[in-house]
Coordinates of C-alpha atoms and ligand atoms in Angstrom, one line a residue:
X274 CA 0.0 0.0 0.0
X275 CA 1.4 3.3 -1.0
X276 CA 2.1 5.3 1.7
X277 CA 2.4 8.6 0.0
X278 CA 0.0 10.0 -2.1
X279 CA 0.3 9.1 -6.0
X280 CA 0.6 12.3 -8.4
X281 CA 1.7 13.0 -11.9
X282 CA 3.2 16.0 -12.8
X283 CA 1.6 19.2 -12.2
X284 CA 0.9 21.8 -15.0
X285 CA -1.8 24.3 -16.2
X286 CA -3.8 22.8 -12.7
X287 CA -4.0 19.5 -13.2
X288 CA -2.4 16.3 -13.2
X289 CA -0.3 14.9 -16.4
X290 CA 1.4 11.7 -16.8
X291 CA 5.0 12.4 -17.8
X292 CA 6.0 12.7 -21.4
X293 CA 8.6 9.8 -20.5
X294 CA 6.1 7.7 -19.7
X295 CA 8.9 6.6 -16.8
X296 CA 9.0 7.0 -13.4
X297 CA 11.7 7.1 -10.3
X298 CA 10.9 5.4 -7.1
X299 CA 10.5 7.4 -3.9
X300 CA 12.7 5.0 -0.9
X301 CA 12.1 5.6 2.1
X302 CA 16.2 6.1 4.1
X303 CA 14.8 4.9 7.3
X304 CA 14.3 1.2 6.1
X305 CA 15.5 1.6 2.4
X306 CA 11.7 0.7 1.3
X307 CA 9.6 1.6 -2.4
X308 CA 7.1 3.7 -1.0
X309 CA 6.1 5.1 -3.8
X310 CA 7.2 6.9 -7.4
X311 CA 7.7 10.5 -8.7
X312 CA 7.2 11.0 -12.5
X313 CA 10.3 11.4 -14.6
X314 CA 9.6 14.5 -16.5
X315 CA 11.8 15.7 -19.4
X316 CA 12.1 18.8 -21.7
X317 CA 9.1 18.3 -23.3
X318 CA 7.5 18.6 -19.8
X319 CA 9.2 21.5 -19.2
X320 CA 8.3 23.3 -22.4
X321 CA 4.8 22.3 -21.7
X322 CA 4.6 23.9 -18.1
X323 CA 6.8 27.1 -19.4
X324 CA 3.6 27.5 -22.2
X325 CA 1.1 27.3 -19.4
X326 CA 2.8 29.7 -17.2
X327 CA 3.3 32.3 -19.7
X328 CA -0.1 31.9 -20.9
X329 CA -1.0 32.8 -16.9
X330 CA 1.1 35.5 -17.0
X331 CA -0.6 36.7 -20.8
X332 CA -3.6 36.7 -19.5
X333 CA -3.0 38.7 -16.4
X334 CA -5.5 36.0 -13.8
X335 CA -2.4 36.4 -11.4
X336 CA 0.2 39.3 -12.1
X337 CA -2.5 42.1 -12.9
X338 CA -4.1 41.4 -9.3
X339 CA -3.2 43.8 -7.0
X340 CA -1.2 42.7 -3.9
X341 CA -3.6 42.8 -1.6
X342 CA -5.4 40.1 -3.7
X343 CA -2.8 37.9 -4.2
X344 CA -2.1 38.5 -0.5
X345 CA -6.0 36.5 0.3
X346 CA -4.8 33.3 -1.7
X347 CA -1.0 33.4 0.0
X348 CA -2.9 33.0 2.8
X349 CA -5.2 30.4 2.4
X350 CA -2.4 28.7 0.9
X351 CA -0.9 28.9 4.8
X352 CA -3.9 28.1 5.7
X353 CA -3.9 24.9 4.1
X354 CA -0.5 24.1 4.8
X355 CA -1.5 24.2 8.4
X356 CA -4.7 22.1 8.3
X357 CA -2.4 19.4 6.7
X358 CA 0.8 19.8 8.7
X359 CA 0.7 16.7 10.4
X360 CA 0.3 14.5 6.5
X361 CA 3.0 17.0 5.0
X362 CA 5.3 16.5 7.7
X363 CA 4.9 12.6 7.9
X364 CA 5.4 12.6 4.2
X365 CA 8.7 14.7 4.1
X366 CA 10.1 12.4 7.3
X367 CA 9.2 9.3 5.1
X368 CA 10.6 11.1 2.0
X369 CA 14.1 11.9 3.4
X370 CA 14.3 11.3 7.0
X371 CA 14.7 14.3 8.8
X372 CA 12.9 14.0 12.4
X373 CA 9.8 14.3 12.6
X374 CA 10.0 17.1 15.8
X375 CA 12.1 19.1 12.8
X376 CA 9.7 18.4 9.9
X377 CA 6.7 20.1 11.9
X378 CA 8.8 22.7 12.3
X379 CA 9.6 22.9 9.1
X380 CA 5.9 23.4 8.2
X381 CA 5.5 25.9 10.1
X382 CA 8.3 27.8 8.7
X383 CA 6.4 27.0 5.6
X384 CA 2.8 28.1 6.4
X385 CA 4.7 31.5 8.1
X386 CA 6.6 32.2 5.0
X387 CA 3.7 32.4 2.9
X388 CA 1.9 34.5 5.6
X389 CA 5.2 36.9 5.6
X390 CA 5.1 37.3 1.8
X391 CA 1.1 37.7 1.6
X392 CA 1.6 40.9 3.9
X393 CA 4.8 42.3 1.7
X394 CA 2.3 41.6 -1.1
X395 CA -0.3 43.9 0.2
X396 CA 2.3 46.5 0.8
X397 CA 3.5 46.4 -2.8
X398 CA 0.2 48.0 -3.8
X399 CA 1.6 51.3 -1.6
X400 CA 4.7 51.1 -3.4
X401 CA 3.4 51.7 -7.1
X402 CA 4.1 55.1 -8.8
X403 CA 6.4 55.6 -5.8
X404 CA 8.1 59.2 -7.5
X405 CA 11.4 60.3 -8.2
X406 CA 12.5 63.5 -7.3
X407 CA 15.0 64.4 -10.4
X408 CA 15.1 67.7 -9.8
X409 CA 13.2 69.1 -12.9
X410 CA 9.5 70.6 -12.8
X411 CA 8.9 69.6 -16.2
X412 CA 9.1 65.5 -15.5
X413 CA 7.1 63.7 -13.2
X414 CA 9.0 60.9 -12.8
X415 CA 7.2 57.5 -10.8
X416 CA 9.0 53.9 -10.5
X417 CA 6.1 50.8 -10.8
X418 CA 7.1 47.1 -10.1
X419 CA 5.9 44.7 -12.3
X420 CA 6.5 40.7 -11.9
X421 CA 9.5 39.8 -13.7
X422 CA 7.1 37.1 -15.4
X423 CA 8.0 33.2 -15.8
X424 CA 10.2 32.1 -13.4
X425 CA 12.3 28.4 -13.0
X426 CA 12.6 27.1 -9.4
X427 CA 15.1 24.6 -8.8
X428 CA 15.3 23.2 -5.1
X429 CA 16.9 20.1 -3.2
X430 CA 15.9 17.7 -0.8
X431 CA 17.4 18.6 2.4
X432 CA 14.3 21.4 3.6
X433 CA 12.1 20.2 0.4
X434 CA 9.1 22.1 1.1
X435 CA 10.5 24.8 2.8
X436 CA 13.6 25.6 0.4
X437 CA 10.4 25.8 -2.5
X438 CA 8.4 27.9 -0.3
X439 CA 11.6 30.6 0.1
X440 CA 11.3 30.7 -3.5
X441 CA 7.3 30.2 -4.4
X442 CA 6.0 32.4 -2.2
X443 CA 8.6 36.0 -2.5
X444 CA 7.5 34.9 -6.3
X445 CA 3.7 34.3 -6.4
X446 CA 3.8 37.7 -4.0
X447 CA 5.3 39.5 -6.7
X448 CA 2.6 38.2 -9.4
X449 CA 5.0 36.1 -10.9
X450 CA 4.1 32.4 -12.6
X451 CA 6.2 29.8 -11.5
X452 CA 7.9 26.5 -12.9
X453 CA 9.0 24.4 -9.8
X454 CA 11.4 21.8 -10.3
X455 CA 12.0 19.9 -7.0
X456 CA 14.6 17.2 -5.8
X457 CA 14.2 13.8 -7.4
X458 CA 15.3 12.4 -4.2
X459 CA 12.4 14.5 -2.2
X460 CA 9.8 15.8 -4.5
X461 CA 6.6 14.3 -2.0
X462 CA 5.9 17.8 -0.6
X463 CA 6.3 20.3 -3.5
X464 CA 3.6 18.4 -5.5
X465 CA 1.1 18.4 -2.3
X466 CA 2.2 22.1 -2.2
X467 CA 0.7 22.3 -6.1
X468 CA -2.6 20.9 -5.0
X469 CA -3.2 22.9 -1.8
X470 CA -2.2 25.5 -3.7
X471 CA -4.8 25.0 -6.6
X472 CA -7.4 24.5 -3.7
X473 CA -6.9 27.7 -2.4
X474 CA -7.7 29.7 -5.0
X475 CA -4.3 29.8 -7.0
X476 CA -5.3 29.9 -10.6
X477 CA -4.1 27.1 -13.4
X478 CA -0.9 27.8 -14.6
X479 CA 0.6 30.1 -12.1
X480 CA 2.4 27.0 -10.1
X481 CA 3.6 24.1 -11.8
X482 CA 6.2 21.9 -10.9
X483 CA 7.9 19.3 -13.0
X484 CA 9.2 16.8 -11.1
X485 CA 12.4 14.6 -12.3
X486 CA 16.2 13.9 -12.7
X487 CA 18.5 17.2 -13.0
X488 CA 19.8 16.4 -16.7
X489 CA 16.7 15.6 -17.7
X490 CA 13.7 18.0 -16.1
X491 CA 16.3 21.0 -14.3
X492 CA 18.2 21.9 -17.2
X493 CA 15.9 22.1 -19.8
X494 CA 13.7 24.4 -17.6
X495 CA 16.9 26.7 -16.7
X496 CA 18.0 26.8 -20.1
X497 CA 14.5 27.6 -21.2
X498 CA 14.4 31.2 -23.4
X499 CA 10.5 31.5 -21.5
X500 CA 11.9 31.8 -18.2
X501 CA 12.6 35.3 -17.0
X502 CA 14.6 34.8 -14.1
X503 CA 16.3 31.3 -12.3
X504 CA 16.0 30.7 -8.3
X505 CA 18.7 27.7 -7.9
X506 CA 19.3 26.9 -4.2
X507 CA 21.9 23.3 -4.3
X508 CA 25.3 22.3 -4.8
X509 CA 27.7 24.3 -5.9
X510 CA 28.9 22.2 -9.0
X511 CA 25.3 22.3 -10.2
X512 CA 25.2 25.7 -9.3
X513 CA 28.0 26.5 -11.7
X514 CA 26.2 24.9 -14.8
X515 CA 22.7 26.7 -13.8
X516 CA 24.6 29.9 -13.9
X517 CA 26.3 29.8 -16.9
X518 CA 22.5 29.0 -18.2
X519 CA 21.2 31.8 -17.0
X520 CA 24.3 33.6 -18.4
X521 CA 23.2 32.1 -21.9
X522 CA 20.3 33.4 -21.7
X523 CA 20.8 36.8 -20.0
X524 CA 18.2 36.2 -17.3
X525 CA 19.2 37.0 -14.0
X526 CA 19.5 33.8 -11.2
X527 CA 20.2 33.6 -7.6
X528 CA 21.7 31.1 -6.8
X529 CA 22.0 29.4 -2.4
X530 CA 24.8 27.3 -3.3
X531 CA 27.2 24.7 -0.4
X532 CA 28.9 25.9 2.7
X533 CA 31.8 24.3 5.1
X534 CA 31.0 27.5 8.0
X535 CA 33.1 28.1 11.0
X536 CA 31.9 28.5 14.2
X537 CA 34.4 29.5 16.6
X538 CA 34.6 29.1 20.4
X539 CA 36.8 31.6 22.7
X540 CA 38.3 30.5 26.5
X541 CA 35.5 33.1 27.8
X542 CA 32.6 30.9 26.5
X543 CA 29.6 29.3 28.3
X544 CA 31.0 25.7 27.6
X545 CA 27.7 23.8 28.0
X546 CA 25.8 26.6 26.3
X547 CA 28.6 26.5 23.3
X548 CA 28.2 21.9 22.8
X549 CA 24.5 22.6 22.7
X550 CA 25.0 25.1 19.7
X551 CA 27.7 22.9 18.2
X552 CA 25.7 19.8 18.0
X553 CA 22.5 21.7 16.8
X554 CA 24.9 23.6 14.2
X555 CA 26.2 19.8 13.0
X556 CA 23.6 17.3 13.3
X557 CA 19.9 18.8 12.9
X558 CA 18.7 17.8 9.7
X559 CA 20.9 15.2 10.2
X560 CA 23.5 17.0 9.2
X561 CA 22.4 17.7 5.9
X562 CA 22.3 21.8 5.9
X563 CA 24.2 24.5 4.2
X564 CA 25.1 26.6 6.7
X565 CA 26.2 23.4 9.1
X566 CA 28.8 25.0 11.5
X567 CA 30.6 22.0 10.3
X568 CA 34.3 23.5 10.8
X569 CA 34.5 23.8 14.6
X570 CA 37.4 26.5 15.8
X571 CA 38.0 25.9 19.5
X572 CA 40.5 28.3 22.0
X573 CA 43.3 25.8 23.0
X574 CA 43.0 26.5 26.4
X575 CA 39.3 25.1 26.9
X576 CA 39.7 22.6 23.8
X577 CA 40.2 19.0 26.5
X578 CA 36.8 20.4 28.5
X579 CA 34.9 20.3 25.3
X580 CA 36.3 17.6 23.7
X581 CA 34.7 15.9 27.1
X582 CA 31.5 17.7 27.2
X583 CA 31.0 17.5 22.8
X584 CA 31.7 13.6 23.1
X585 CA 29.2 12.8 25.6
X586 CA 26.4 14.8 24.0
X587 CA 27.1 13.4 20.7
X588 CA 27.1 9.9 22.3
X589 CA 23.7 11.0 24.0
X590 CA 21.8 11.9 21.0
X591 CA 18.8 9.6 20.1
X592 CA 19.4 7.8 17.0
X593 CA 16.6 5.8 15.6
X594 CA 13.6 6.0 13.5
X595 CA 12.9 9.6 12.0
X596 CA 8.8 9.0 12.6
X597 CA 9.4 9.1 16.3
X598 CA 8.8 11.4 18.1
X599 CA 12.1 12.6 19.9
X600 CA 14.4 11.2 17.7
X601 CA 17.1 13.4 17.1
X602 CA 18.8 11.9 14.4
X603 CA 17.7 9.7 11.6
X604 CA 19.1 8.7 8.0
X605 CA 21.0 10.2 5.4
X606 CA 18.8 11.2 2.4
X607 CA 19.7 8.4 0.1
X608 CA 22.2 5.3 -0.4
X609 CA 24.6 7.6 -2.7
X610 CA 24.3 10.2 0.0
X611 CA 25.3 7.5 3.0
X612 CA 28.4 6.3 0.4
X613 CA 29.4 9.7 0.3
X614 CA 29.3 10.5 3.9
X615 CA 30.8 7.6 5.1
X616 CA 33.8 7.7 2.2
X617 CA 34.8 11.3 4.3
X618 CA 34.3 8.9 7.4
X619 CA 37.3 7.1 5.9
X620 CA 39.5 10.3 4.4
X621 CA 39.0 11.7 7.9
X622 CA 40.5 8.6 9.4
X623 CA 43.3 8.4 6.3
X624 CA 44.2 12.0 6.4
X625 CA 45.2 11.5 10.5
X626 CA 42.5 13.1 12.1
X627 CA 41.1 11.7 15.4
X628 CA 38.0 10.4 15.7
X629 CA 37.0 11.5 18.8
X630 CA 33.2 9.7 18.4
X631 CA 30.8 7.8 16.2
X632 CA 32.1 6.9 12.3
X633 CA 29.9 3.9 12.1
X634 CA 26.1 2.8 11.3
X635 CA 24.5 2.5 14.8
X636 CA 23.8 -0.6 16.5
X637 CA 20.6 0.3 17.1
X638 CA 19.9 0.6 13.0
X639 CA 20.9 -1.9 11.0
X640 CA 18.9 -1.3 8.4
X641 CA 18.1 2.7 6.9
X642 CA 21.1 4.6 5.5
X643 CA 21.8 5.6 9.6
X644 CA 25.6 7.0 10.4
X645 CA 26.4 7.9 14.3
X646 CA 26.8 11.4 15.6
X647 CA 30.9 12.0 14.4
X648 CA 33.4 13.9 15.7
X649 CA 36.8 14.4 14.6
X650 CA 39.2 16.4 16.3
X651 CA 42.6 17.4 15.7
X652 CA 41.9 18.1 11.9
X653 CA 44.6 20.2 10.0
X654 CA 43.6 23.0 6.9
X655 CA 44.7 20.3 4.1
X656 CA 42.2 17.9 5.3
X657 CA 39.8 16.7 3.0
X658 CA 37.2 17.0 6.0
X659 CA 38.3 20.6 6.8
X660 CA 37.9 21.7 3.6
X661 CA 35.1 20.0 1.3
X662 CA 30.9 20.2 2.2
X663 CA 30.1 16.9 3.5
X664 CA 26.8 17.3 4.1
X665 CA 26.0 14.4 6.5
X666 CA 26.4 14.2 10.7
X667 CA 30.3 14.8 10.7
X668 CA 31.7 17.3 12.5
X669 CA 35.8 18.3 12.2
X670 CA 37.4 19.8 15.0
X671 CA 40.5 22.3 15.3
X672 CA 42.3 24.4 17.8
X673 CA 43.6 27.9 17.7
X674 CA 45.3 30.4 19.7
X675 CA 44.3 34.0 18.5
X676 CA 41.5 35.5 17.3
X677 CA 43.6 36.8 14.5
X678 CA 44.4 33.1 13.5
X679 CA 41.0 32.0 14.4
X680 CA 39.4 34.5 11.6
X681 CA 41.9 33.5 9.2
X682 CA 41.7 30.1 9.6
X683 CA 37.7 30.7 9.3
X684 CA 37.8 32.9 6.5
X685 CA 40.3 30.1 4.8
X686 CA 37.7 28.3 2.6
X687 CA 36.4 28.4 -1.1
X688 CA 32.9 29.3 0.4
X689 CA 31.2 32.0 2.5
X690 CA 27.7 31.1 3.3
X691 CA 28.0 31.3 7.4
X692 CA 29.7 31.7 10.0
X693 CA 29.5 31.6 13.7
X694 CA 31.2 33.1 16.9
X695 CA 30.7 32.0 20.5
X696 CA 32.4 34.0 23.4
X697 CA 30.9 36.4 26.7
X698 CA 33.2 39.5 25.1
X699 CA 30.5 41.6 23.3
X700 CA 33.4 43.9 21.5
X701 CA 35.2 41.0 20.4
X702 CA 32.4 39.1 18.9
X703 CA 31.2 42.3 17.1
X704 CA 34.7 42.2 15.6
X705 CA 34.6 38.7 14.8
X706 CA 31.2 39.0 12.8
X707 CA 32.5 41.7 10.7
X708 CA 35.6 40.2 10.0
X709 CA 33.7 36.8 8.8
X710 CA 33.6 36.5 5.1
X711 CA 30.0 35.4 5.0
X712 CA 26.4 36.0 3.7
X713 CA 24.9 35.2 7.2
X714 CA 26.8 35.2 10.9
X715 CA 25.5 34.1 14.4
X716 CA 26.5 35.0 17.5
X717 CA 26.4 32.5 20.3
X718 CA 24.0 30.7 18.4
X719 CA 24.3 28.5 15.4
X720 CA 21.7 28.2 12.6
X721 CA 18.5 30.2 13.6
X722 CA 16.8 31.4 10.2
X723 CA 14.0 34.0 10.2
X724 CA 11.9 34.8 6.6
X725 CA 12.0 38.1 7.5
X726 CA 16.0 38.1 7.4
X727 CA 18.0 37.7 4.2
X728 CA 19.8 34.5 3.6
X729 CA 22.6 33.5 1.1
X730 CA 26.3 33.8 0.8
X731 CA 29.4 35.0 -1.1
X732 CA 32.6 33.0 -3.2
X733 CA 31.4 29.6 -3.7
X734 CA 28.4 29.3 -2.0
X735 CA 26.8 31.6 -4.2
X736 CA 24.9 35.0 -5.0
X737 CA 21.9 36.7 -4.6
X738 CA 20.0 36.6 -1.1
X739 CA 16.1 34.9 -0.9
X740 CA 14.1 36.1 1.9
X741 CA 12.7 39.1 3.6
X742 CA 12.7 42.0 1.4
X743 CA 15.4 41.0 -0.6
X744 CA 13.4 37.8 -1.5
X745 CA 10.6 40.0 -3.0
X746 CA 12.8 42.2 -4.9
X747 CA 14.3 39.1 -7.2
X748 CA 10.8 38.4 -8.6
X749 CA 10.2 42.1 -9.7
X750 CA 11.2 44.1 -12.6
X751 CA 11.3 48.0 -11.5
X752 CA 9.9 50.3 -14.6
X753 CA 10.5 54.0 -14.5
X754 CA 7.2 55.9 -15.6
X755 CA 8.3 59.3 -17.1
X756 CA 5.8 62.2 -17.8
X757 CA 6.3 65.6 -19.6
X758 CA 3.9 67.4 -17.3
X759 CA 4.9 71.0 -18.6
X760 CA 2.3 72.8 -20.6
X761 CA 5.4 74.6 -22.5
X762 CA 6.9 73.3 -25.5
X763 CA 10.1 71.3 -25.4
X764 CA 11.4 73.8 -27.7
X765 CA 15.1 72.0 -28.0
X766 CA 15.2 72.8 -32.2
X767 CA 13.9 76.0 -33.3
X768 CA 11.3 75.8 -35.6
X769 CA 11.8 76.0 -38.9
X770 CA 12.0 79.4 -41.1
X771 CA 8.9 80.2 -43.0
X772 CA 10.8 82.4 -45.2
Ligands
NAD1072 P1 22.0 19.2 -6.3 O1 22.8 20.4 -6.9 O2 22.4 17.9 -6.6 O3 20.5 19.4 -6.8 C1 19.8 20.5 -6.6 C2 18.7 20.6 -7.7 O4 19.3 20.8 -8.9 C3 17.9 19.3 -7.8 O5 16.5 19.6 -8.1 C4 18.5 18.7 -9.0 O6 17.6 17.8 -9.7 C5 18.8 19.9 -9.9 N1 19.8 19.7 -10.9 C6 20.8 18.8 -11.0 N2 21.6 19.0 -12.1 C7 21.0 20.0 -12.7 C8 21.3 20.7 -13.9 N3 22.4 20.3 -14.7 N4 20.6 21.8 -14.3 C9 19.5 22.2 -13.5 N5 19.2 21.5 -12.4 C10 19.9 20.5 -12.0 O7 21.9 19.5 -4.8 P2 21.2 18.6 -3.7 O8 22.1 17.4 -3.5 O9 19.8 18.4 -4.0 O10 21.3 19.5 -2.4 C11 22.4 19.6 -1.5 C12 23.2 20.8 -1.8 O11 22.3 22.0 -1.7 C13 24.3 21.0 -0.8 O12 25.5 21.4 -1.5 C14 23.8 22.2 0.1 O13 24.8 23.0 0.7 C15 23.0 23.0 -0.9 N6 22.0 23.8 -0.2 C16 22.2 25.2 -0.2 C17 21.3 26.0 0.5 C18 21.5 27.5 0.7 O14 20.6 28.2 1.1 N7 22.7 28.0 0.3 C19 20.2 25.4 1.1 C20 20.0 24.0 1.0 C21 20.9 23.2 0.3

């Protein structure tokens, strides 16, 4: 018995099989179970959801609302997100295995995003015509934002709903029509999404989403001429080839791109307070986050203490199955993903590092792609595990003595997504935070995320930022509106002689 819902692909509001005819099986990481298949779309999926969303946008049933309208149907949408948060979360834990405590979370980061971009809707009707002063009486001279028109979603699996809902509702807000293309490993969600969506009022055409493999259903759609604008958020290889397709195109993409973030821990730190921040920085979502504080920096001086205090929390953690509530760590997303993980298990241990906890599948799980809580410690800058994402529950450990050599070793890495500082001096964390080459920093804290604050990084992980105000702005084109309002002539060429 299927124990997620069954669903084609979604375009023009309603179901379609795939043009394929093929489709990819959903497993579920917590006992490596079928339980249940995504369609395999393909270009001509694409091209067909690109023709209904521009004929959405033609004829104006979504973009010519005013905000305030549009505002109504975000809503209901987080209405409907919230009267089926308990089926959407179950679904997302079964999809991927993230905790269940984290998935219900996640839903309501979900439901509150649309409610965030619903009022920055309505306030978009207050902005229109905002003038210009240019300093001439002759020109009135007003700005109006318009929806930048199609635009191609691309997402992953780690926050599956809630990585689609940075990017659908900032877009539908802004009266844009949208082409989602979700993870093939975690695509369960994003097509309930579509249907609550469509319940709520949304009309055909203005969300559809294309589910699939990357070669075969992302690329076409971000190579698509159509598509006005890309939002990619992923790895920072794929990252590289979305880019340059928006580059071919000359469209404009963001793109929320891998991270390997510092967090760094100075003598005058709350130790306990510091391990609890460490471990949620390194092992919610199982690990599996961009901004991880995966590189911990720790002041020489306190580095035994934590060792002691990080090793018996990590040891403490409750592993087991995802649907449970309370557990605190469940699978890896996928088998490739556990292969992955568990290979940088192995360069840790090859490079020299110390593995201070964990590196194996727990006892307690023998089946499920599972890995324990791991620590290494004593990890050098040429270290595979210093330097690469690993995105799984492994955590690498160094020491340092200065803050001066604490920032550069930080700042020493090809991304710059986050960062983190822990320490009771006020001054010198203030001084830490601006000297962290990063889109995001936290201090003493690791990994809190609010829509209303913008999100994304610099170098390798990436460009652009999604949420809060900056989130609306990438789905809107700014016009200027310029008016000859003097009841003179121009009078630049003389007129001509009648003689
Ligand atoms: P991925 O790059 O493998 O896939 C992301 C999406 O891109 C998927 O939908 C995939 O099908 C699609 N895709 C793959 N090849 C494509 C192509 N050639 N053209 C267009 N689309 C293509 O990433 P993933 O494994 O799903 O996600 C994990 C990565 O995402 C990690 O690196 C993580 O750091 C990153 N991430 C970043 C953020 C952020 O905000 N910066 C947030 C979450 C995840």
């Amino acid at each position: 018995m299927a124990v997620i819902p069954a669903r084609e692909l979604f375009i023009d509001g309603t179901w379609v099989a795939p043009s394929t005819g093929r489709y990819l099986d959903v497993v579920n990481p917590a006992t490596e179970e079928v339980i249940g298949r995504i369609a395999a779309g393909a270009a001509p999926d694409v091209n067909a959801a690109v023709a209904a969303a521009t004929a959405a946008h033609k004829r104006g049933s979504w973009g010519k609302l005013t905000g305030k309208q549009r505002a109504e149907t975000l809503r209901a949408i987080a209405q409907k997100i919230k009267d089926h948060k308990s089926d959407l979360a179950r679904w997302e834990t079964l999809d991927m295995g993230k905790p269940i405590d984290e998935a219900e979370w996640d839903m309501d980061d979900v439901a509150g995003c649309f409610e965030y971009y619903a009022g920055l809707a309505e306030k978009l009707d207050a902005r229109q015509y905002s003038p210009i002063d240019v300093g001439m009486d002759e020109f009135s001279v007003k700005v109006r934002r318009e929806p930048l028109g199609v635009v191609g979603l691309v997402t992953p699996w780690n926050y599956p709903l809630l990585m689609a809902a940075w990017k659908v509702a900032p877009a539908l807000a802004a009266g844009c029509c949208c082409v989602l293309k979700p993870s093939e490993v975690a695509s369960v969600t994003c097509l309930e999404l579509a249907g609550l969506a469509s319940d709520a009022g949304l009309p055909p055409g203005v969300l559809n989403v294309v589910t699939g493999l990357g070669q075969e259903a992302g690329a076409p759609l971000c190579s698509h001429p159509g598509v006005a604008k890309l939002a990619f958020t992923g790895s920072t290889a794929t990252g590289r080839s979305v880019a340059l397709a928006a580059a071919t195109n000359l469209r404009p993409a963001t793109c929320e791109l891998g991270g390997k973030s510092a967090l760094i821990i100075f003598e005058d730190a709350d130790l306990d307070k510091a391990v609890e921040w460490v471990m949620f920085g390194a092992f919610w979502t199982n690990g599996q986050i961009c901004s991880s504080t995966s590189r911990i920096l720790v002041h020489s001086s306190i580095a035994a203490d934590f060792y002691g205090k990080l090793k018996a929390r990590a040891q403490s953690i409750r592993v087991g199955d995802p649907l449970e509530p309370g557990c605190r760590l469940g699978p890896v997303v996928s088998e490739a993903q556990y292969r992955r993980v568990s290979s940088y298990v192995q360069a840790g241990i090859d490079d020299g590092a110390t593995l201070l906890t964990g590196g194996k599948r727990p006892a307690v799980c023998p089946r499920g792609f599972y890995l324990e809580p791991t620590v290494f410690i004593n990890v050098r800058p040429h270290m595979r595990i210093w330097k690469e994402e690993i995105f799984g529950p492994v955590l690498s450990v160094s020491t340092f003595e200065t803050e001066a050599e604490a920032v550069e070793s930080a700042n020493d890495s090809e991304f710059g997504l986050a960062g983190a500082v822990i320490s009771a001096d006020e001054e010198r964390c203030k001084r830490v935070a601006e000297a962290l080459e990063a889109g995001i920093v936290w201090v003493n804290c690791s990994q809190p995320c609010f829509c209303q604050a913008p999100w994304g990084g610099i170098k390798n992980s990436g460009f652009g930022r999604e949420l809060g105000e900056w989130g609306l702005e990438n789905y809107l084109s700014v016009k200027q509106v310029t008016t000859y309002v003097s009841p003179n002539p121009w009078d630049w060429y003389s007129p001509p002689s009648k003689l």
